[in-house]
Short mmCIF file of C-alpha atoms and ligand atoms in Angstrom, two decimals:
data_model
loop_
_atom_site.label_atom_id
_atom_site.label_comp_id
_atom_site.label_asym_id
_atom_site.label_seq_id
_atom_site.Cartn_x
_atom_site.Cartn_y
_atom_site.Cartn_z
CA MET A 1 -60.10 -34.01 133.87
CA THR A 2 -61.74 -31.15 132.01
CA VAL A 3 -65.26 -31.73 130.75
CA ILE A 4 -65.68 -30.39 127.24
CA SER A 5 -69.12 -29.01 126.40
CA LEU A 6 -70.25 -27.95 122.96
CA PRO A 7 -71.70 -24.43 122.86
CA VAL A 8 -75.40 -23.87 122.22
CA GLU A 9 -77.13 -20.76 120.93
CA PRO A 10 -79.81 -19.00 123.00
CA PHE A 11 -83.05 -20.93 122.93
CA ASP A 12 -86.64 -21.05 124.14
CA LEU A 13 -87.66 -24.50 125.30
CA VAL A 14 -91.36 -25.00 125.88
CA ILE A 15 -92.36 -28.12 127.78
CA PHE A 16 -95.98 -28.98 127.06
CA GLY A 17 -96.90 -31.16 130.03
CA GLY A 18 -94.59 -29.07 132.20
CA THR A 19 -96.29 -30.23 135.41
CA GLY A 20 -96.20 -33.92 134.48
CA ASP A 21 -94.11 -36.77 135.78
CA LEU A 22 -91.55 -36.80 132.96
CA ALA A 23 -91.03 -33.04 133.07
CA LEU A 24 -90.50 -32.94 136.83
CA ARG A 25 -88.50 -36.15 137.17
CA LYS A 26 -86.33 -35.93 134.08
CA LEU A 27 -86.55 -32.89 131.82
CA LEU A 28 -86.25 -30.05 134.32
CA PRO A 29 -83.52 -31.76 136.40
CA ALA A 30 -81.63 -32.40 133.13
CA LEU A 31 -81.88 -28.72 132.18
CA PHE A 32 -80.85 -27.70 135.68
CA HIS A 33 -77.72 -29.86 135.48
CA ARG A 34 -76.81 -28.30 132.13
CA PHE A 35 -77.36 -24.88 133.70
CA VAL A 36 -74.98 -25.73 136.54
CA ASP A 37 -72.38 -26.70 133.93
CA GLY A 38 -72.83 -23.31 132.26
CA GLN A 39 -74.56 -24.66 129.17
CA ILE A 40 -77.78 -22.68 129.22
CA PRO A 41 -77.13 -19.25 127.68
CA ALA A 42 -78.34 -16.44 129.92
CA GLN A 43 -81.03 -15.18 127.51
CA SER A 44 -82.58 -18.64 127.10
CA ARG A 45 -86.07 -19.28 128.43
CA ILE A 46 -87.66 -22.49 129.67
CA ILE A 47 -91.43 -22.35 129.71
CA GLY A 48 -93.67 -24.97 131.29
CA VAL A 49 -97.18 -25.36 129.89
CA ALA A 50 -100.14 -27.33 131.26
CA ARG A 51 -103.78 -26.67 132.07
CA GLU A 52 -103.19 -26.08 135.79
CA GLY A 53 -103.76 -22.42 136.60
CA LEU A 54 -100.29 -21.51 137.87
CA ASP A 55 -98.29 -18.32 137.34
CA ASP A 56 -94.51 -18.12 136.94
CA GLU A 57 -93.93 -17.90 140.71
CA GLY A 58 -96.26 -20.81 141.50
CA TYR A 59 -94.50 -23.01 138.96
CA ARG A 60 -91.06 -21.99 140.20
CA ALA A 61 -92.11 -22.75 143.79
CA SER A 62 -93.07 -26.31 142.85
CA LEU A 63 -89.86 -26.77 140.85
CA ARG A 64 -87.73 -25.32 143.65
CA LYS A 65 -88.75 -28.20 145.89
CA THR A 66 -88.05 -30.78 143.22
CA LEU A 67 -84.67 -29.35 142.24
CA ASN A 68 -83.50 -28.73 145.80
CA ALA A 69 -84.21 -32.38 146.53
CA LEU A 70 -81.73 -33.53 143.83
CA SER A 71 -78.54 -34.89 145.30
CA GLY A 72 -75.76 -32.29 145.56
CA SER A 73 -78.02 -29.48 144.45
CA ASP A 74 -77.15 -25.94 145.59
CA PRO A 75 -80.25 -23.85 146.51
CA ALA A 76 -78.57 -20.65 145.26
CA LYS A 77 -78.00 -22.25 141.85
CA VAL A 78 -81.58 -23.52 141.82
CA ASP A 79 -82.82 -19.96 142.35
CA GLN A 80 -80.59 -18.64 139.58
CA PHE A 81 -81.83 -21.35 137.23
CA LEU A 82 -85.46 -20.62 138.08
CA GLN A 83 -85.01 -17.03 136.92
CA GLN A 84 -84.93 -18.48 133.41
CA VAL A 85 -88.06 -20.59 133.95
CA GLY A 86 -91.64 -19.43 133.40
CA TYR A 87 -95.10 -20.95 133.03
CA ARG A 88 -98.20 -20.48 130.89
CA PRO A 89 -101.54 -22.20 131.58
CA LEU A 90 -102.91 -23.52 128.29
CA ASP A 91 -105.25 -26.24 127.19
CA ALA A 92 -104.20 -27.91 123.96
CA ARG A 93 -107.88 -28.20 123.06
CA LYS A 94 -109.09 -24.70 123.95
CA ASP A 95 -108.36 -21.30 122.41
CA ALA A 96 -107.85 -19.29 125.60
CA GLY A 97 -104.32 -18.10 126.23
CA TRP A 98 -102.75 -19.08 122.89
CA ASP A 99 -102.54 -15.49 121.60
CA ASP A 100 -100.55 -14.46 124.67
CA PHE A 101 -98.38 -17.53 124.41
CA ALA A 102 -97.57 -16.79 120.76
CA ALA A 103 -96.75 -13.19 121.69
CA LEU A 104 -94.42 -14.40 124.45
CA ILE A 105 -92.54 -16.68 122.06
CA GLY A 106 -92.49 -13.89 119.47
CA GLU A 107 -90.50 -11.67 121.87
CA GLN A 108 -87.35 -13.60 120.96
CA PRO A 109 -87.54 -14.10 117.18
CA ASP A 110 -83.87 -15.11 116.91
CA HIS A 111 -83.99 -17.89 119.47
CA VAL A 112 -83.98 -21.54 118.56
CA ARG A 113 -87.43 -22.79 119.60
CA VAL A 114 -87.95 -26.24 120.98
CA PHE A 115 -91.47 -27.48 121.63
CA TYR A 116 -91.22 -30.59 123.78
CA LEU A 117 -94.50 -32.52 123.72
CA SER A 118 -94.36 -34.27 127.09
CA THR A 119 -98.07 -35.00 127.07
CA SER A 120 -100.14 -37.98 126.11
CA PRO A 121 -99.79 -38.64 122.36
CA GLU A 122 -103.49 -37.87 121.81
CA LEU A 123 -102.59 -34.20 122.29
CA PHE A 124 -99.70 -34.14 119.79
CA VAL A 125 -101.97 -33.30 116.90
CA ASP A 126 -103.85 -30.50 118.70
CA LEU A 127 -100.62 -28.99 119.98
CA CYS A 128 -98.94 -29.06 116.57
CA ALA A 129 -102.03 -27.61 114.89
CA ARG A 130 -101.97 -24.68 117.34
CA LEU A 131 -98.27 -24.11 116.87
CA GLY A 132 -98.82 -24.06 113.12
CA GLN A 133 -101.80 -21.75 113.40
CA TYR A 134 -99.60 -19.18 115.19
CA GLY A 135 -96.68 -19.59 112.79
CA LEU A 136 -94.47 -21.07 115.50
CA ASN A 137 -93.23 -23.79 113.16
CA ASP A 138 -90.82 -21.63 111.16
CA GLY A 139 -87.14 -22.24 110.40
CA LYS A 140 -85.63 -22.32 113.88
CA SER A 141 -88.46 -24.29 115.48
CA ARG A 142 -88.18 -27.94 116.46
CA VAL A 143 -90.71 -30.31 117.93
CA VAL A 144 -89.83 -33.21 120.23
CA LEU A 145 -92.21 -36.17 120.37
CA GLU A 146 -92.15 -38.48 123.35
CA LYS A 147 -92.68 -42.18 122.90
CA PRO A 148 -94.88 -44.02 122.28
CA ILE A 149 -95.55 -42.82 118.75
CA GLY A 150 -98.87 -44.58 118.29
CA ARG A 151 -99.84 -48.12 119.24
CA SER A 152 -99.63 -49.66 115.78
CA LEU A 153 -98.25 -48.80 112.36
CA GLU A 154 -101.56 -47.26 111.40
CA SER A 155 -101.86 -44.99 114.44
CA ALA A 156 -98.18 -44.02 114.24
CA ASN A 157 -98.70 -43.03 110.62
CA ARG A 158 -101.67 -40.92 111.59
CA ILE A 159 -99.66 -39.05 114.25
CA ASN A 160 -96.67 -38.64 111.94
CA ASP A 161 -98.90 -37.38 109.10
CA ASP A 162 -100.60 -34.86 111.36
CA VAL A 163 -97.36 -33.62 112.90
CA GLY A 164 -95.81 -33.62 109.42
CA ARG A 165 -98.44 -31.18 108.17
CA VAL A 166 -96.95 -28.58 110.54
CA PHE A 167 -93.31 -29.56 111.08
CA ALA A 168 -90.92 -30.85 108.42
CA GLU A 169 -89.22 -34.17 109.13
CA SER A 170 -85.96 -32.26 109.68
CA GLN A 171 -87.68 -30.31 112.51
CA THR A 172 -89.14 -33.42 114.16
CA TYR A 173 -87.19 -35.11 116.95
CA ARG A 174 -88.65 -38.46 118.07
CA ILE A 175 -86.93 -39.13 121.32
CA ASP A 176 -85.79 -42.50 122.59
CA HIS A 177 -83.79 -41.66 125.66
CA TYR A 178 -81.97 -45.00 125.59
CA LEU A 179 -80.00 -43.66 122.62
CA GLY A 180 -78.72 -40.78 124.77
CA LYS A 181 -77.18 -43.07 127.34
CA GLU A 182 -73.43 -42.96 127.77
CA THR A 183 -73.12 -46.72 127.27
CA VAL A 184 -74.86 -46.58 123.92
CA GLN A 185 -72.41 -43.90 122.81
CA ASN A 186 -69.67 -46.12 124.14
CA LEU A 187 -70.94 -48.99 122.02
CA LEU A 188 -70.33 -46.81 118.95
CA ALA A 189 -66.87 -45.92 120.24
CA LEU A 190 -65.98 -49.53 121.01
CA ARG A 191 -67.24 -50.89 117.70
CA PHE A 192 -65.96 -48.18 115.40
CA GLY A 193 -63.05 -46.63 117.34
CA ASN A 194 -61.12 -49.90 117.70
CA VAL A 195 -60.03 -52.56 115.27
CA LEU A 196 -60.40 -55.30 117.87
CA PHE A 197 -64.14 -55.84 117.83
CA GLU A 198 -65.36 -55.27 114.30
CA PRO A 199 -63.61 -58.31 112.72
CA LEU A 200 -65.32 -60.48 115.34
CA TRP A 201 -68.68 -58.73 115.11
CA ASN A 202 -70.54 -61.29 113.01
CA SER A 203 -72.05 -64.76 112.94
CA ALA A 204 -68.64 -66.43 112.61
CA HIS A 205 -67.64 -65.27 116.10
CA ILE A 206 -70.76 -64.15 117.94
CA ASP A 207 -72.93 -66.91 119.34
CA HIS A 208 -75.89 -64.78 120.35
CA VAL A 209 -76.92 -61.41 121.78
CA GLN A 210 -79.17 -60.73 124.79
CA ILE A 211 -80.91 -57.48 125.56
CA THR A 212 -82.66 -57.18 128.92
CA VAL A 213 -84.62 -54.21 130.24
CA ALA A 214 -85.89 -55.21 133.68
CA GLU A 215 -87.88 -53.09 136.10
CA THR A 216 -88.65 -53.85 139.74
CA LEU A 217 -91.59 -51.44 139.78
CA GLY A 218 -95.16 -52.43 139.10
CA LEU A 219 -97.77 -50.30 137.45
CA GLY A 220 -97.40 -47.21 139.60
CA ARG A 221 -99.39 -44.19 138.51
CA ARG A 222 -99.26 -44.92 134.78
CA ALA A 223 -101.84 -47.72 134.94
CA GLY A 224 -104.20 -46.27 132.34
CA TYR A 225 -101.43 -45.82 129.80
CA TYR A 226 -99.70 -49.12 130.53
CA ASP A 227 -102.74 -51.34 130.36
CA HIS A 228 -103.48 -49.89 126.94
CA ALA A 229 -99.90 -50.52 125.81
CA GLY A 230 -98.19 -53.54 127.41
CA ALA A 231 -94.53 -54.49 127.44
CA LEU A 232 -94.08 -55.04 123.69
CA ARG A 233 -95.36 -51.58 122.77
CA ASP A 234 -93.88 -49.84 125.80
CA MET A 235 -90.35 -51.23 125.63
CA VAL A 236 -89.63 -53.60 122.75
CA GLN A 237 -90.98 -51.65 119.77
CA ASN A 238 -88.85 -48.63 120.68
CA HIS A 239 -86.06 -48.90 123.30
CA ILE A 240 -85.07 -52.51 122.79
CA LEU A 241 -85.22 -52.41 118.99
CA GLN A 242 -83.14 -49.24 119.00
CA LEU A 243 -80.50 -50.98 121.13
CA LEU A 244 -80.60 -53.99 118.81
CA CYS A 245 -79.99 -51.64 115.88
CA MET A 246 -76.95 -50.09 117.55
CA VAL A 247 -75.47 -53.55 118.09
CA ALA A 248 -76.33 -54.93 114.69
CA MET A 249 -75.98 -52.06 112.23
CA GLU A 250 -73.24 -51.97 109.60
CA PRO A 251 -70.55 -49.32 110.14
CA PRO A 252 -72.07 -46.03 108.97
CA SER A 253 -69.82 -43.95 106.72
CA SER A 254 -69.89 -41.15 109.32
CA LEU A 255 -71.81 -40.10 112.41
CA SER A 256 -74.01 -37.84 110.32
CA PRO A 257 -77.69 -38.24 111.27
CA ASP A 258 -78.76 -39.93 108.08
CA ALA A 259 -75.72 -42.16 107.77
CA VAL A 260 -76.47 -43.68 111.19
CA ARG A 261 -80.22 -43.81 110.74
CA ASN A 262 -79.98 -45.40 107.28
CA GLU A 263 -77.97 -48.26 108.78
CA LYS A 264 -80.41 -48.70 111.68
CA LEU A 265 -83.30 -48.79 109.25
CA LYS A 266 -81.66 -51.61 107.27
CA VAL A 267 -81.49 -53.69 110.46
CA LEU A 268 -85.16 -53.11 111.24
CA ASN A 269 -86.11 -54.04 107.71
CA ALA A 270 -84.04 -57.23 107.94
CA LEU A 271 -85.73 -58.53 111.12
CA LYS A 272 -87.33 -61.87 110.39
CA PRO A 273 -91.10 -61.68 110.73
CA ILE A 274 -92.76 -63.15 113.80
CA ASP A 275 -96.44 -63.83 113.21
CA ALA A 276 -99.17 -66.33 113.91
CA SER A 277 -97.11 -69.08 112.28
CA ASN A 278 -94.22 -68.89 114.76
CA ALA A 279 -95.15 -66.54 117.64
CA SER A 280 -95.83 -69.41 120.03
CA GLN A 281 -92.28 -70.74 119.56
CA LEU A 282 -90.48 -67.41 119.45
CA THR A 283 -92.29 -65.29 122.03
CA VAL A 284 -93.34 -65.60 125.67
CA ARG A 285 -95.59 -63.07 127.31
CA GLY A 286 -96.34 -62.90 130.98
CA GLN A 287 -98.29 -61.00 133.60
CA TYR A 288 -97.17 -60.67 137.20
CA ARG A 289 -99.08 -62.05 140.12
CA ALA A 290 -98.62 -61.17 143.78
CA GLY A 291 -95.13 -61.79 145.12
CA VAL A 292 -92.21 -60.18 146.87
CA ALA A 293 -90.42 -57.25 145.27
CA GLU A 294 -87.60 -55.28 146.88
CA GLY A 295 -88.25 -57.09 150.17
CA ALA A 296 -91.96 -56.30 150.43
CA SER A 297 -95.11 -58.20 149.52
CA VAL A 298 -96.74 -56.66 146.47
CA PRO A 299 -100.07 -57.27 144.76
CA GLY A 300 -100.45 -58.78 141.31
CA TYR A 301 -101.05 -56.76 138.14
CA LEU A 302 -104.79 -57.34 138.02
CA ASP A 303 -105.21 -56.26 141.64
CA GLU A 304 -103.14 -53.13 141.06
CA LEU A 305 -105.19 -52.40 138.00
CA GLU A 306 -108.50 -53.13 139.71
CA ASN A 307 -109.54 -54.90 136.52
CA HIS A 308 -109.59 -58.66 136.62
CA GLN A 309 -110.02 -59.03 132.89
CA SER A 310 -106.87 -57.53 131.42
CA ASN A 311 -104.75 -59.62 129.06
CA THR A 312 -102.01 -56.98 128.87
CA GLU A 313 -98.52 -58.42 129.09
CA THR A 314 -96.18 -57.02 131.74
CA PHE A 315 -93.36 -59.27 130.53
CA VAL A 316 -92.15 -60.36 127.15
CA ALA A 317 -89.23 -62.51 126.06
CA LEU A 318 -88.60 -63.24 122.44
CA LYS A 319 -86.07 -64.60 120.03
CA ALA A 320 -85.44 -62.29 117.09
CA GLU A 321 -83.25 -62.92 114.07
CA ILE A 322 -81.77 -60.63 111.49
CA ALA A 323 -81.79 -61.97 107.97
CA ASN A 324 -78.54 -60.69 106.50
CA TRP A 325 -75.01 -61.98 105.91
CA ARG A 326 -73.54 -60.57 109.10
CA TRP A 327 -76.14 -61.99 111.48
CA ALA A 328 -77.59 -65.08 109.80
CA GLY A 329 -78.19 -67.70 112.48
CA VAL A 330 -77.35 -65.43 115.45
CA PRO A 331 -80.32 -65.19 117.81
CA PHE A 332 -81.08 -61.93 119.59
CA TYR A 333 -82.89 -62.83 122.81
CA LEU A 334 -84.87 -59.85 124.03
CA ARG A 335 -86.70 -59.62 127.34
CA THR A 336 -88.34 -56.94 129.41
CA GLY A 337 -90.78 -56.85 132.26
CA LYS A 338 -92.16 -55.23 135.33
CA ARG A 339 -91.76 -56.56 138.88
CA LEU A 340 -88.58 -58.46 138.03
CA PRO A 341 -85.90 -59.05 140.70
CA ASP A 342 -83.50 -56.27 139.59
CA ARG A 343 -83.71 -52.94 137.86
CA VAL A 344 -81.22 -53.55 135.11
CA SER A 345 -80.86 -52.74 131.42
CA GLU A 346 -78.04 -54.44 129.60
CA ILE A 347 -76.81 -55.75 126.30
CA VAL A 348 -74.81 -58.97 126.36
CA VAL A 349 -72.80 -59.97 123.31
CA ALA A 350 -71.85 -63.62 123.82
CA PHE A 351 -68.97 -64.84 121.68
CA LYS A 352 -68.58 -68.40 120.42
CA PRO A 353 -66.65 -70.92 122.50
CA VAL A 354 -63.01 -71.61 121.63
CA PRO A 355 -62.93 -74.24 118.86
CA HIS A 356 -60.73 -76.64 120.86
CA SER A 357 -59.60 -76.59 124.48
CA ILE A 358 -55.95 -77.33 125.19
CA PHE A 359 -56.60 -77.39 128.95
CA ASP A 360 -57.24 -80.52 130.93
CA ALA A 361 -60.26 -80.94 133.17
CA SER A 362 -58.44 -79.69 136.30
CA ALA A 363 -58.14 -76.22 134.69
CA GLY A 364 -61.91 -75.86 134.77
CA PRO A 365 -64.17 -74.95 131.88
CA VAL A 366 -63.19 -72.45 129.19
CA VAL A 367 -66.10 -70.03 129.44
CA GLN A 368 -67.26 -68.02 126.41
CA ASN A 369 -66.20 -64.38 126.21
CA ARG A 370 -68.98 -61.93 126.83
CA LEU A 371 -69.12 -58.19 126.28
CA VAL A 372 -71.66 -56.74 128.70
CA LEU A 373 -72.87 -53.19 128.19
CA ARG A 374 -74.89 -52.01 131.16
CA LEU A 375 -77.20 -49.05 130.66
CA GLN A 376 -78.65 -48.95 134.16
CA PRO A 377 -78.42 -48.74 137.08
CA ASP A 378 -74.66 -48.08 136.83
CA GLU A 379 -73.65 -47.49 133.24
CA GLY A 380 -70.54 -49.40 132.26
CA VAL A 381 -68.90 -51.96 130.01
CA LYS A 382 -67.30 -55.24 131.02
CA LEU A 383 -65.49 -57.73 128.83
CA TRP A 384 -65.50 -61.19 130.40
CA LEU A 385 -62.27 -63.08 129.70
CA SER A 386 -60.61 -66.31 130.76
CA ILE A 387 -57.30 -65.85 132.54
CA LYS A 388 -55.00 -68.03 134.57
CA HIS A 389 -55.77 -68.03 138.27
CA PRO A 390 -52.69 -66.28 139.67
CA GLY A 391 -50.12 -68.12 141.76
CA PRO A 392 -48.86 -71.69 142.09
CA GLY A 393 -51.01 -74.81 142.03
CA GLY A 394 -51.22 -75.69 138.34
CA LEU A 395 -53.04 -73.94 135.60
CA ARG A 396 -56.57 -73.11 136.58
CA LEU A 397 -58.78 -70.84 134.53
CA ARG A 398 -60.73 -67.95 135.97
CA HIS A 399 -63.52 -66.09 134.19
CA VAL A 400 -63.08 -62.43 135.10
CA PRO A 401 -64.50 -59.12 133.90
CA LEU A 402 -62.20 -56.55 132.37
CA ASP A 403 -63.99 -53.43 133.56
CA MET A 404 -64.05 -50.78 130.85
CA SER A 405 -66.21 -48.31 132.78
CA PHE A 406 -63.95 -45.34 132.69
CA ALA A 407 -66.25 -42.65 134.10
CA GLU A 408 -64.73 -43.00 137.56
CA ALA A 409 -61.17 -43.12 136.22
CA PHE A 410 -61.83 -39.90 134.27
CA GLY A 411 -63.49 -38.31 137.31
CA VAL A 412 -66.59 -37.57 135.24
CA GLN A 413 -70.15 -37.84 136.42
CA GLN A 414 -72.18 -39.45 133.67
CA PRO A 415 -74.88 -37.10 132.43
CA ASP A 416 -78.44 -38.30 132.25
CA ALA A 417 -79.51 -39.22 128.73
CA TYR A 418 -82.00 -36.34 128.64
CA GLU A 419 -79.20 -33.82 129.27
CA ARG A 420 -77.44 -34.85 126.09
CA LEU A 421 -80.59 -35.22 124.02
CA LEU A 422 -82.21 -31.91 125.00
CA LEU A 423 -79.10 -30.01 123.97
CA ASP A 424 -78.80 -32.06 120.78
CA VAL A 425 -82.24 -30.75 119.84
CA VAL A 426 -81.15 -27.18 120.50
CA ARG A 427 -78.03 -27.76 118.41
CA GLY A 428 -80.13 -29.27 115.62
CA ASN A 429 -78.43 -32.67 115.73
CA PRO A 430 -80.96 -35.48 115.18
CA THR A 431 -78.45 -38.39 115.04
CA LEU A 432 -79.77 -39.90 118.27
CA PHE A 433 -83.45 -39.43 117.40
CA MET A 434 -85.68 -41.75 115.42
CA ARG A 435 -86.57 -40.90 111.89
CA ARG A 436 -90.12 -41.55 110.77
CA ASP A 437 -89.20 -44.54 108.62
CA GLU A 438 -87.48 -46.21 111.60
CA VAL A 439 -90.61 -45.90 113.73
CA GLU A 440 -92.66 -47.32 110.87
CA ALA A 441 -90.29 -50.24 110.30
CA ALA A 442 -90.35 -51.06 114.03
CA TRP A 443 -94.17 -51.12 114.03
CA ARG A 444 -94.21 -53.17 110.84
CA TRP A 445 -92.29 -55.86 112.75
CA ALA A 446 -94.20 -55.50 116.05
CA ASP A 447 -97.76 -55.41 114.65
CA PRO A 448 -97.88 -59.07 113.52
CA ILE A 449 -96.66 -60.21 116.95
CA LEU A 450 -99.46 -58.28 118.62
CA ALA A 451 -101.93 -59.64 116.08
CA ALA A 452 -100.75 -63.20 116.69
CA TRP A 453 -101.19 -62.81 120.45
CA ALA A 454 -104.64 -61.28 120.00
CA ALA A 455 -105.71 -64.11 117.70
CA SER A 456 -104.38 -66.88 119.95
CA ASN A 457 -106.95 -66.35 122.70
CA GLU A 458 -104.28 -67.36 125.20
CA SER A 459 -103.77 -65.32 128.32
CA PRO A 460 -100.28 -64.13 129.27
CA ARG A 461 -98.47 -66.65 131.46
CA PRO A 462 -98.49 -65.77 135.15
CA TYR A 463 -95.24 -65.13 137.03
CA ALA A 464 -94.65 -64.21 140.64
CA ALA A 465 -93.62 -60.61 141.26
CA GLY A 466 -89.92 -60.67 142.08
CA SER A 467 -89.12 -63.56 139.70
CA TRP A 468 -87.50 -63.43 136.25
CA GLY A 469 -90.80 -63.95 134.44
CA PRO A 470 -92.61 -67.13 133.43
CA SER A 471 -90.57 -70.34 133.31
CA ALA A 472 -91.28 -70.45 129.57
CA ALA A 473 -88.92 -67.46 129.19
CA VAL A 474 -86.11 -69.55 130.65
CA ALA A 475 -87.12 -72.44 128.41
CA LEU A 476 -87.06 -70.12 125.36
CA ILE A 477 -83.29 -69.66 125.66
CA GLU A 478 -82.40 -72.98 127.31
CA ARG A 479 -84.02 -74.87 124.45
CA ASP A 480 -81.17 -73.50 122.35
CA GLY A 481 -78.54 -74.61 124.90
CA ARG A 482 -78.00 -71.09 126.24
CA THR A 483 -78.84 -69.24 129.47
CA TRP A 484 -79.81 -65.70 130.39
CA HIS A 485 -76.75 -63.78 131.56
CA GLU A 486 -76.18 -63.17 135.24
CA ASP A 487 -73.52 -60.74 136.37
CA ASN A 488 -71.68 -63.38 138.38
CA ASP A 489 -71.54 -65.87 135.47
P1 LIG B 1 -98.34 -37.07 133.04
O1 LIG B 1 -97.61 -37.10 134.34
O2 LIG B 1 -99.71 -37.61 132.97
O3 LIG B 1 -98.34 -35.54 132.55
C1 LIG B 1 -99.16 -35.09 131.50
C2 LIG B 1 -98.99 -33.58 131.39
O4 LIG B 1 -99.82 -33.11 130.33
C3 LIG B 1 -99.40 -32.81 132.66
O5 LIG B 1 -98.52 -31.74 132.82
C4 LIG B 1 -100.79 -32.34 132.32
O6 LIG B 1 -101.08 -31.22 133.10
C5 LIG B 1 -100.63 -32.01 130.84
N1 LIG B 1 -101.89 -32.01 130.09
C6 LIG B 1 -102.87 -32.94 130.13
N2 LIG B 1 -103.89 -32.58 129.33
C7 LIG B 1 -103.54 -31.39 128.77
C8 LIG B 1 -104.18 -30.51 127.85
N3 LIG B 1 -105.40 -30.76 127.34
N4 LIG B 1 -103.53 -29.39 127.47
C9 LIG B 1 -102.30 -29.09 127.96
N5 LIG B 1 -101.65 -29.90 128.84
C10 LIG B 1 -102.25 -31.04 129.24
O7 LIG B 1 -97.51 -37.81 131.89
P2 LIG B 1 -95.95 -38.14 131.86
O8 LIG B 1 -95.73 -39.41 132.61
O9 LIG B 1 -95.17 -36.94 132.24
O10 LIG B 1 -95.74 -38.50 130.32
C11 LIG B 1 -95.70 -37.51 129.31
C12 LIG B 1 -95.36 -38.17 127.98
O11 LIG B 1 -94.07 -38.75 128.08
C13 LIG B 1 -96.29 -39.31 127.58
O12 LIG B 1 -96.39 -39.35 126.18
C14 LIG B 1 -95.55 -40.55 128.08
O13 LIG B 1 -95.91 -41.70 127.36
C15 LIG B 1 -94.13 -40.13 127.80
N6 LIG B 1 -93.15 -40.82 128.64
C16 LIG B 1 -93.20 -40.68 129.98
C17 LIG B 1 -92.24 -41.33 130.75
C18 LIG B 1 -92.23 -41.18 132.25
O14 LIG B 1 -91.32 -41.73 132.87
N7 LIG B 1 -93.15 -40.48 132.85
C19 LIG B 1 -91.27 -42.12 130.16
C20 LIG B 1 -91.24 -42.23 128.77
C21 LIG B 1 -92.19 -41.57 128.02
P3 LIG B 1 -102.61 -30.68 133.35
O15 LIG B 1 -103.42 -31.89 133.70
O16 LIG B 1 -102.50 -29.65 134.42
O17 LIG B 1 -103.01 -30.10 132.06
#
């Protein structure tokens, strides 16, 4: 089938942190894929910036290796793409080179300008101040901020205030790449493009919701950042809450950026507080010890960190509730962690059991319907239904998934979330980006949890690498007579 792409106008996209992990692993491959699909206008420029003293050719040489290593990549296409890529060595905190950089950007006054801040958040303020100083914040300029925006409401406000002195809110794109995933778009289509789900989408018919973001990796090379953040700040405050909002929001009147974001904000504001009075019942935090992950023995968090004192959580499970008419009494069980058995991100909407079973015991149990939206590794949607086991032998029930992952059927390769989001910035469409008030509301909910943990003096519960977290996380949901979803349920 034909893939339909929306046109974009010529642009300059500057990646501050152009030599970093995110730029090389995600941003530049995403731009390359859009180039291959003919979506990068010929006059557009992509400019990497970092302190390393490279020139255009040196940068291209390092990218060539990375892009040629992508599966299915054509070296001739890589070379064509690299003709549109350049590099400028700059230090966010030093004056040298900024005049030349401003002159380079000034060569294309009609281009949309995107400044992607793929650096540590401590540099956001310096970078924005420089861009403002050189007048690079005018009408067609946009700035993209990577997560995390701060580590508390107060620090997020400081960053947002400082960025806001240079870029208007309408020019500021706070990225949460989970929102760019095909499955999240599909959630909107399923909920609001069908009449089947919406009448059931409430506490009368939904028993509970689970959101899991599990990683098999340990700390890796981001130890310094991670130990300062922990799982709640790194995953729950942003990605997981954004997914919760997409599940729980009221139907927006349109897909216009503010219509969607207003509804998400209402959900965040309706989250029931978790604080010192209830954190011990509603949250579980853990830290991995040595164990076996992906078939190999791996060290524990503290050994990887080379700091035997850290109380940073590498796992969190919690029970959230939304205090409004639609969701009263429906728990949202959220969990995320490092060194878990599978790399999987999914949303499970578990419907209530049938009110009365007409089947006798020989038919087997009538299992609850579940809608499972998988974001990774393979994006897709499955609706688990009870059907009759085919053939003779009496009526026996089978619980089977109706697979609604149509990418294969449509012969379409699913684009990476960054591909969609980067071009949305160029097009000036902020629907899938977080507005400042959303970030604030998410911190307003997360801060008291962090404060409760800090005040408790309890260490995170240990769990073996390669397990599904501390046993208390299983108890958290089983106490309510429910279980964490497994794909073969
Ligand atoms: P990284 O690998 O440490 O890269 C940081 C980049 O910033 C490098 O290119 C570095 O190059 C440059 N840099 C450092 N100091 C600079 C300065 N004073 N002036 C100009 N450039 C400077 O970090 P990353 O993992 O790519 O992460 C970038 C951002 O994305 C962070 O905010 C992170 O939290 C966020 N993020 C990353 C991921 C991921 O998977 N990596 C995922 C989600 C969010 P030089 O040292 O040569 O200057």
